[in-house]
Amino acid sequence: MTKNYTRDYWESVLSDIKPEGRHFINGTHRAASSGETFTRIRPMDGKPGAQLARGNAADVDAAVASARAAFESGVWRKKEPLEKKKIMLKWADLIRAHGDELAMLETIDVGKPVMASLGVDVRLCAEGIQFYGEMIDKMYDEIAPTGPNARALVRKVPLGVIGAITPWNYPMIIDAWKLGPAIAAGNSVVLKPAEQSSLSAIRLAELAIEAGLPAGVFNVVTGYGEETGKPLALHMDVDMIAFTGSTEVGKLIMGYAAQSNVKRVALELGGKSPLVVFEDADLDAAAVAAAWGCFYNSGETCHASTRLIVQRSVQDQLIAKIQAVTNSDIALKHPLDPAAQIGALIEEEHMNKVLAMIAAGEKEGARRAFGAERVLSETGGYYVSPGVFVDMTNDMSLARQEIFGPVLAAIPFDTEEEALKIANDTIYGLAGAVFTKDMDRAHRFSEEIHAGTVWINTYDMSNFATPFGGFKQSGFGRDRSVHAIDKYCDYKTIWQQFA
Ligand code: NAP
């Protein structure tokens, strides 16, 4: 029987929930060694959310020691593949079984609609753990060609201790993108979630233990980036950092790796993705894709289609359609309202930054077509309405900077050559799209956009089979797909010479 998800139901889940805010190290909760905590403010209403342990280098040391001990003992990596698979699949099932609770923790932290937390974030988190769990008993090693008197095994072996540092925009999903392949490959993990979004990570760790994952294989340290993320990335006993976040912090992570033990890094960074619409396109489809592609999750999406590069002859028509789709389909409401499609921005400081960027853009001459204003301030939360700026040029700040809010910059073009030049004129290369009925042009264009993913006549379609990540300053390394396992492993050759 399907549940009746009403506002009252979610209000009761919210009032019953008691979020756990301590670290999770070696299978148990632990307060910060300093005893310090910090308070997370709920973006939905500006009220206090949870108290969290304020981690420091000593806490990171404890978590890394726990992860190292689990790895060296072989308690996980040497387990029968079938047993490991069963544990990962049980973990995925437990995530689904605790879906309402996890969804509420995510919404308390990040202010996205609870129905989206449940229908998208919880679902994709469970799918991620399941996808890599299912791979565990299907991964083979190689035998290299040699002469008849030797046998060379090429083994794919886990790296050891993985430090995962994740952002706040899709916490549970991105955690699963790291945890799934890293743990399936036999590694231990220390996860440092964003200071804004630790609650779901702690709950995921508890559920992992309940599923049978041995203590120490998955640890969580909460706290600020400078105080916990930095010591983790500088740690001499961490073999790799899997990072998702801003390009600015990604560059620091590379530096920390170089300054410490030359650990590997994989970086999923920012974006300013182009969505290119030619005049022959299905404009209704393009409008739906442009609106959802930019405004979903209130624009707090790394691959959001924030630059609409549109053939001049159809700009006005397309913007009118985008406005109609936004008004009719993308309801901005309180996150506990089951009808909400988008909710609050992550925090007051971020909302003020978004509003300041909009104001600066207008000073430069950006022309507002609609929206992009603070709304629902009476809730005490941090909401900005979806908005579009038109007749932009690609050198204006709204077209260049990652705003991480619901702001679309429409940039008109006249020729295909010009459209491609504008699309690629960015430091980022995460995603892009082209809308046209001319399939030759669609394929020519998609080959030439420098981005990790290019969609034709759609936006943001994906599944776990497809790799995700960027070119240029959007980073390197890929999450999702069978290939994601590779970055958590290395090859080891075992050569036997026959007597
Ligand atoms: P962020 O400020 O770069 O933070 C990301 C993570 O790094 C957080 O856990 C943060 O901790 C930590 N951190 C901050 N300073 C650090 C330091 N000096 N050393 C080590 N760790 C440090 O990014 P965000 O604001 O959370 O997320 C938004 C950004 O993520 C956007 O740029 C977005 O495009 C990008 N993103 C990319 C992808 C992708 O797949 N390419 C996906 C999602 C998001 P604190 O929170 O405590 O500062």
GROMACS .gro file of C-alpha atoms in nm, residues 186-399:
model
  214
  186GLY     CA    1   3.791  -0.362  -0.045
  187ASN     CA    2   3.907  -0.026   0.092
  188SER     CA    3   3.824   0.143   0.422
  189VAL     CA    4   3.679   0.495   0.413
  190VAL     CA    5   3.689   0.807   0.630
  191LEU     CA    6   3.410   1.036   0.512
  192LYS     CA    7   3.415   1.408   0.590
  193PRO     CA    8   3.075   1.544   0.485
  194ALA     CA    9   3.018   1.917   0.437
  195GLU     CA   10   2.966   2.097   0.768
  196GLN     CA   11   2.610   2.179   0.648
  197SER     CA   12   2.510   1.819   0.573
  198SER     CA   13   2.645   1.553   0.808
  199LEU     CA   14   2.326   1.394   0.939
  200SER     CA   15   2.256   1.152   0.654
  201ALA     CA   16   2.621   1.044   0.648
  202ILE     CA   17   2.614   0.947   1.016
  203ARG     CA   18   2.290   0.753   0.965
  204LEU     CA   19   2.436   0.575   0.660
  205ALA     CA   20   2.727   0.461   0.875
  206GLU     CA   21   2.494   0.326   1.144
  207LEU     CA   22   2.296   0.134   0.880
  208ALA     CA   23   2.617  -0.007   0.732
  209ILE     CA   24   2.704  -0.161   1.069
  210GLU     CA   25   2.349  -0.298   1.100
  211ALA     CA   26   2.392  -0.457   0.756
  212GLY     CA   27   2.710  -0.633   0.870
  213LEU     CA   28   2.990  -0.407   0.746
  214PRO     CA   29   3.276  -0.458   0.993
  215ALA     CA   30   3.357  -0.172   1.231
  216GLY     CA   31   3.625   0.062   1.099
  217VAL     CA   32   3.550   0.010   0.730
  218PHE     CA   33   3.332   0.321   0.713
  219ASN     CA   34   3.400   0.611   0.949
  220VAL     CA   35   3.252   0.962   0.955
  221VAL     CA   36   3.421   1.271   1.095
  222THR     CA   37   3.210   1.587   1.110
  223GLY     CA   38   3.331   1.944   1.129
  224TYR     CA   39   3.468   2.232   0.928
  225GLY     CA   40   3.672   2.197   0.610
  226GLU     CA   41   3.982   2.368   0.747
  227GLU     CA   42   3.972   2.170   1.073
  228THR     CA   43   3.881   1.821   0.949
  229GLY     CA   44   3.898   1.809   0.567
  230LYS     CA   45   4.244   1.962   0.558
  231PRO     CA   46   4.406   1.724   0.810
  232LEU     CA   47   4.240   1.434   0.628
  233ALA     CA   48   4.383   1.547   0.293
  234LEU     CA   49   4.725   1.609   0.452
  235HIS     CA   50   4.726   1.278   0.640
  236MET     CA   51   5.031   1.059   0.582
  237ASP     CA   52   4.831   0.738   0.622
  238VAL     CA   53   4.552   0.816   0.375
  239ASP     CA   54   4.607   0.665   0.031
  240MET     CA   55   4.361   0.868  -0.169
  241ILE     CA   56   4.121   1.161  -0.143
  242ALA     CA   57   3.797   1.135  -0.338
  243PHE     CA   58   3.671   1.492  -0.338
  244THR     CA   59   3.357   1.660  -0.465
  245GLY     CA   60   3.322   2.033  -0.416
  246SER     CA   61   3.433   2.366  -0.553
  247THR     CA   62   3.722   2.411  -0.793
  248GLU     CA   63   3.883   2.644  -0.540
  249VAL     CA   64   3.899   2.378  -0.267
  250GLY     CA   65   3.983   2.109  -0.526
  251LYS     CA   66   4.303   2.298  -0.603
  252LEU     CA   67   4.389   2.305  -0.231
  253ILE     CA   68   4.334   1.928  -0.214
  254MET     CA   69   4.589   1.874  -0.491
  255GLY     CA   70   4.833   2.088  -0.295
  256TYR     CA   71   4.775   1.893   0.027
  257ALA     CA   72   4.841   1.567  -0.157
  258ALA     CA   73   5.167   1.703  -0.291
  259GLN     CA   74   5.272   1.841   0.048
  260SER     CA   75   5.210   1.511   0.226
  261ASN     CA   76   5.245   1.159   0.087
  262VAL     CA   77   5.166   1.206  -0.285
  263LYS     CA   78   4.830   1.045  -0.223
  264ARG     CA   79   4.605   1.009  -0.524
  265VAL     CA   80   4.322   1.251  -0.575
  266ALA     CA   81   4.001   1.237  -0.774
  267LEU     CA   82   3.823   1.568  -0.813
  268GLU     CA   83   3.461   1.635  -0.906
  269LEU     CA   84   3.443   2.014  -0.918
  270GLY     CA   85   3.229   2.302  -1.037
  271GLY     CA   86   3.051   2.376  -1.363
  272LYS     CA   87   2.885   2.640  -1.580
  273SER     CA   88   2.718   2.412  -1.828
  274PRO     CA   89   2.584   2.529  -2.166
  275LEU     CA   90   2.247   2.427  -2.304
  276VAL     CA   91   2.247   2.524  -2.673
  277VAL     CA   92   1.916   2.569  -2.857
  278PHE     CA   93   1.899   2.606  -3.237
  279GLU     CA   94   1.597   2.765  -3.402
  280ASP     CA   95   1.489   2.432  -3.555
  281ALA     CA   96   1.461   2.266  -3.213
  282ASP     CA   97   1.145   2.148  -3.041
  283LEU     CA   98   1.116   2.460  -2.828
  284ASP     CA   99   0.865   2.307  -2.587
  285ALA     CA  100   1.108   2.026  -2.505
  286ALA     CA  101   1.397   2.271  -2.483
  287ALA     CA  102   1.202   2.492  -2.242
  288VAL     CA  103   1.124   2.201  -2.009
  289ALA     CA  104   1.489   2.090  -2.015
  290ALA     CA  105   1.625   2.442  -1.964
  291ALA     CA  106   1.394   2.517  -1.672
  292TRP     CA  107   1.444   2.189  -1.486
  293GLY     CA  108   1.812   2.168  -1.586
  294CYS     CA  109   1.886   2.503  -1.423
  295PHE     CA  110   1.630   2.531  -1.143
  296TYR     CA  111   1.610   2.180  -0.999
  297ASN     CA  112   1.754   2.170  -0.645
  298SER     CA  113   1.725   2.552  -0.651
  299GLY     CA  114   2.016   2.567  -0.894
  300GLU     CA  115   2.250   2.406  -0.638
  301THR     CA  116   2.364   2.146  -0.889
  302CYS     CA  117   2.718   2.119  -1.023
  303HIS     CA  118   2.601   2.033  -1.376
  304ALA     CA  119   2.305   2.275  -1.380
  305SER     CA  120   2.240   2.417  -1.727
  306THR     CA  121   2.312   2.772  -1.617
  307ARG     CA  122   2.405   2.910  -1.962
  308LEU     CA  123   2.123   2.900  -2.217
  309ILE     CA  124   2.290   2.964  -2.552
  310VAL     CA  125   1.996   3.032  -2.779
  311GLN     CA  126   1.965   3.123  -3.148
  312ARG     CA  127   1.865   3.490  -3.149
  313SER     CA  128   1.558   3.436  -3.367
  314VAL     CA  129   1.391   3.219  -3.098
  315GLN     CA  130   1.520   3.375  -2.776
  316ASP     CA  131   1.201   3.560  -2.680
  317GLN     CA  132   0.977   3.268  -2.767
  318LEU     CA  133   1.191   3.025  -2.568
  319ILE     CA  134   1.215   3.250  -2.261
  320ALA     CA  135   0.835   3.284  -2.257
  321LYS     CA  136   0.804   2.906  -2.264
  322ILE     CA  137   1.064   2.866  -1.987
  323GLN     CA  138   0.870   3.112  -1.774
  324ALA     CA  139   0.547   2.918  -1.835
  325VAL     CA  140   0.711   2.586  -1.738
  326THR     CA  141   0.866   2.743  -1.428
  327ASN     CA  142   0.535   2.891  -1.315
  328SER     CA  143   0.329   2.581  -1.379
  329ASP     CA  144   0.566   2.295  -1.287
  330ILE     CA  145   0.847   2.407  -1.058
  331ALA     CA  146   0.663   2.492  -0.737
  332LEU     CA  147   0.879   2.671  -0.481
  333LYS     CA  148   0.726   2.589  -0.146
  334HIS     CA  149   0.811   2.499   0.211
  335PRO     CA  150   1.017   2.176   0.190
  336LEU     CA  151   0.768   1.978   0.400
  337ASP     CA  152   0.485   2.059   0.160
  338PRO     CA  153   0.448   1.747  -0.057
  339ALA     CA  154   0.373   1.971  -0.358
  340ALA     CA  155   0.710   2.150  -0.336
  341GLN     CA  156   0.940   2.090  -0.631
  342ILE     CA  157   1.216   2.318  -0.506
  343GLY     CA  158   1.290   2.451  -0.158
  344ALA     CA  159   1.543   2.660   0.029
  345LEU     CA  160   1.904   2.749  -0.045
  346ILE     CA  161   2.161   2.596   0.184
  347GLU     CA  162   2.213   2.886   0.427
  348GLU     CA  163   2.162   3.255   0.482
  349GLU     CA  164   2.519   3.343   0.386
  350HIS     CA  165   2.485   3.154   0.058
  351MET     CA  166   2.147   3.317  -0.018
  352ASN     CA  167   2.301   3.660   0.039
  353LYS     CA  168   2.591   3.567  -0.190
  354VAL     CA  169   2.348   3.461  -0.464
  355LEU     CA  170   2.148   3.784  -0.426
  356ALA     CA  171   2.469   3.990  -0.434
  357MET     CA  172   2.579   3.816  -0.755
  358ILE     CA  173   2.241   3.892  -0.911
  359ALA     CA  174   2.270   4.258  -0.809
  360ALA     CA  175   2.625   4.278  -0.947
  361GLY     CA  176   2.506   4.120  -1.273
  362GLU     CA  177   2.230   4.379  -1.309
  363LYS     CA  178   2.484   4.657  -1.252
  364GLU     CA  179   2.681   4.516  -1.545
  365GLY     CA  180   2.369   4.542  -1.762
  366ALA     CA  181   2.210   4.197  -1.732
  367ARG     CA  182   1.838   4.231  -1.812
  368ARG     CA  183   1.601   4.038  -1.587
  369ALA     CA  184   1.320   3.855  -1.769
  370PHE     CA  185   1.163   3.725  -1.450
  371GLY     CA  186   1.226   3.596  -1.095
  372ALA     CA  187   1.560   3.575  -0.910
  373GLU     CA  188   1.429   3.740  -0.594
  374ARG     CA  189   1.414   3.650  -0.228
  375VAL     CA  190   1.076   3.495  -0.146
  376LEU     CA  191   0.902   3.323   0.149
  377SER     CA  192   1.106   3.531   0.393
  378GLU     CA  193   0.816   3.506   0.642
  379THR     CA  194   0.914   3.140   0.697
  380GLY     CA  195   1.251   3.247   0.836
  381GLY     CA  196   1.413   3.031   0.566
  382TYR     CA  197   1.637   3.116   0.273
  383TYR     CA  198   1.447   3.105  -0.056
  384VAL     CA  199   1.522   3.260  -0.397
  385SER     CA  200   1.279   3.227  -0.687
  386PRO     CA  201   1.397   3.085  -1.020
  387GLY     CA  202   1.495   3.365  -1.257
  388VAL     CA  203   1.624   3.434  -1.606
  389PHE     CA  204   1.846   3.709  -1.743
  390VAL     CA  205   1.839   3.772  -2.119
  391ASP     CA  206   2.047   3.931  -2.395
  392MET     CA  207   2.358   3.841  -2.200
  393THR     CA  208   2.710   3.816  -2.333
  394ASN     CA  209   2.939   3.536  -2.222
  395ASP     CA  210   3.183   3.776  -2.057
  396MET     CA  211   2.926   3.900  -1.801
  397SER     CA  212   2.973   3.773  -1.447
  398LEU     CA  213   2.635   3.592  -1.439
  399ALA     CA  214   2.750   3.392  -1.741
   0.00000   0.00000   0.00000
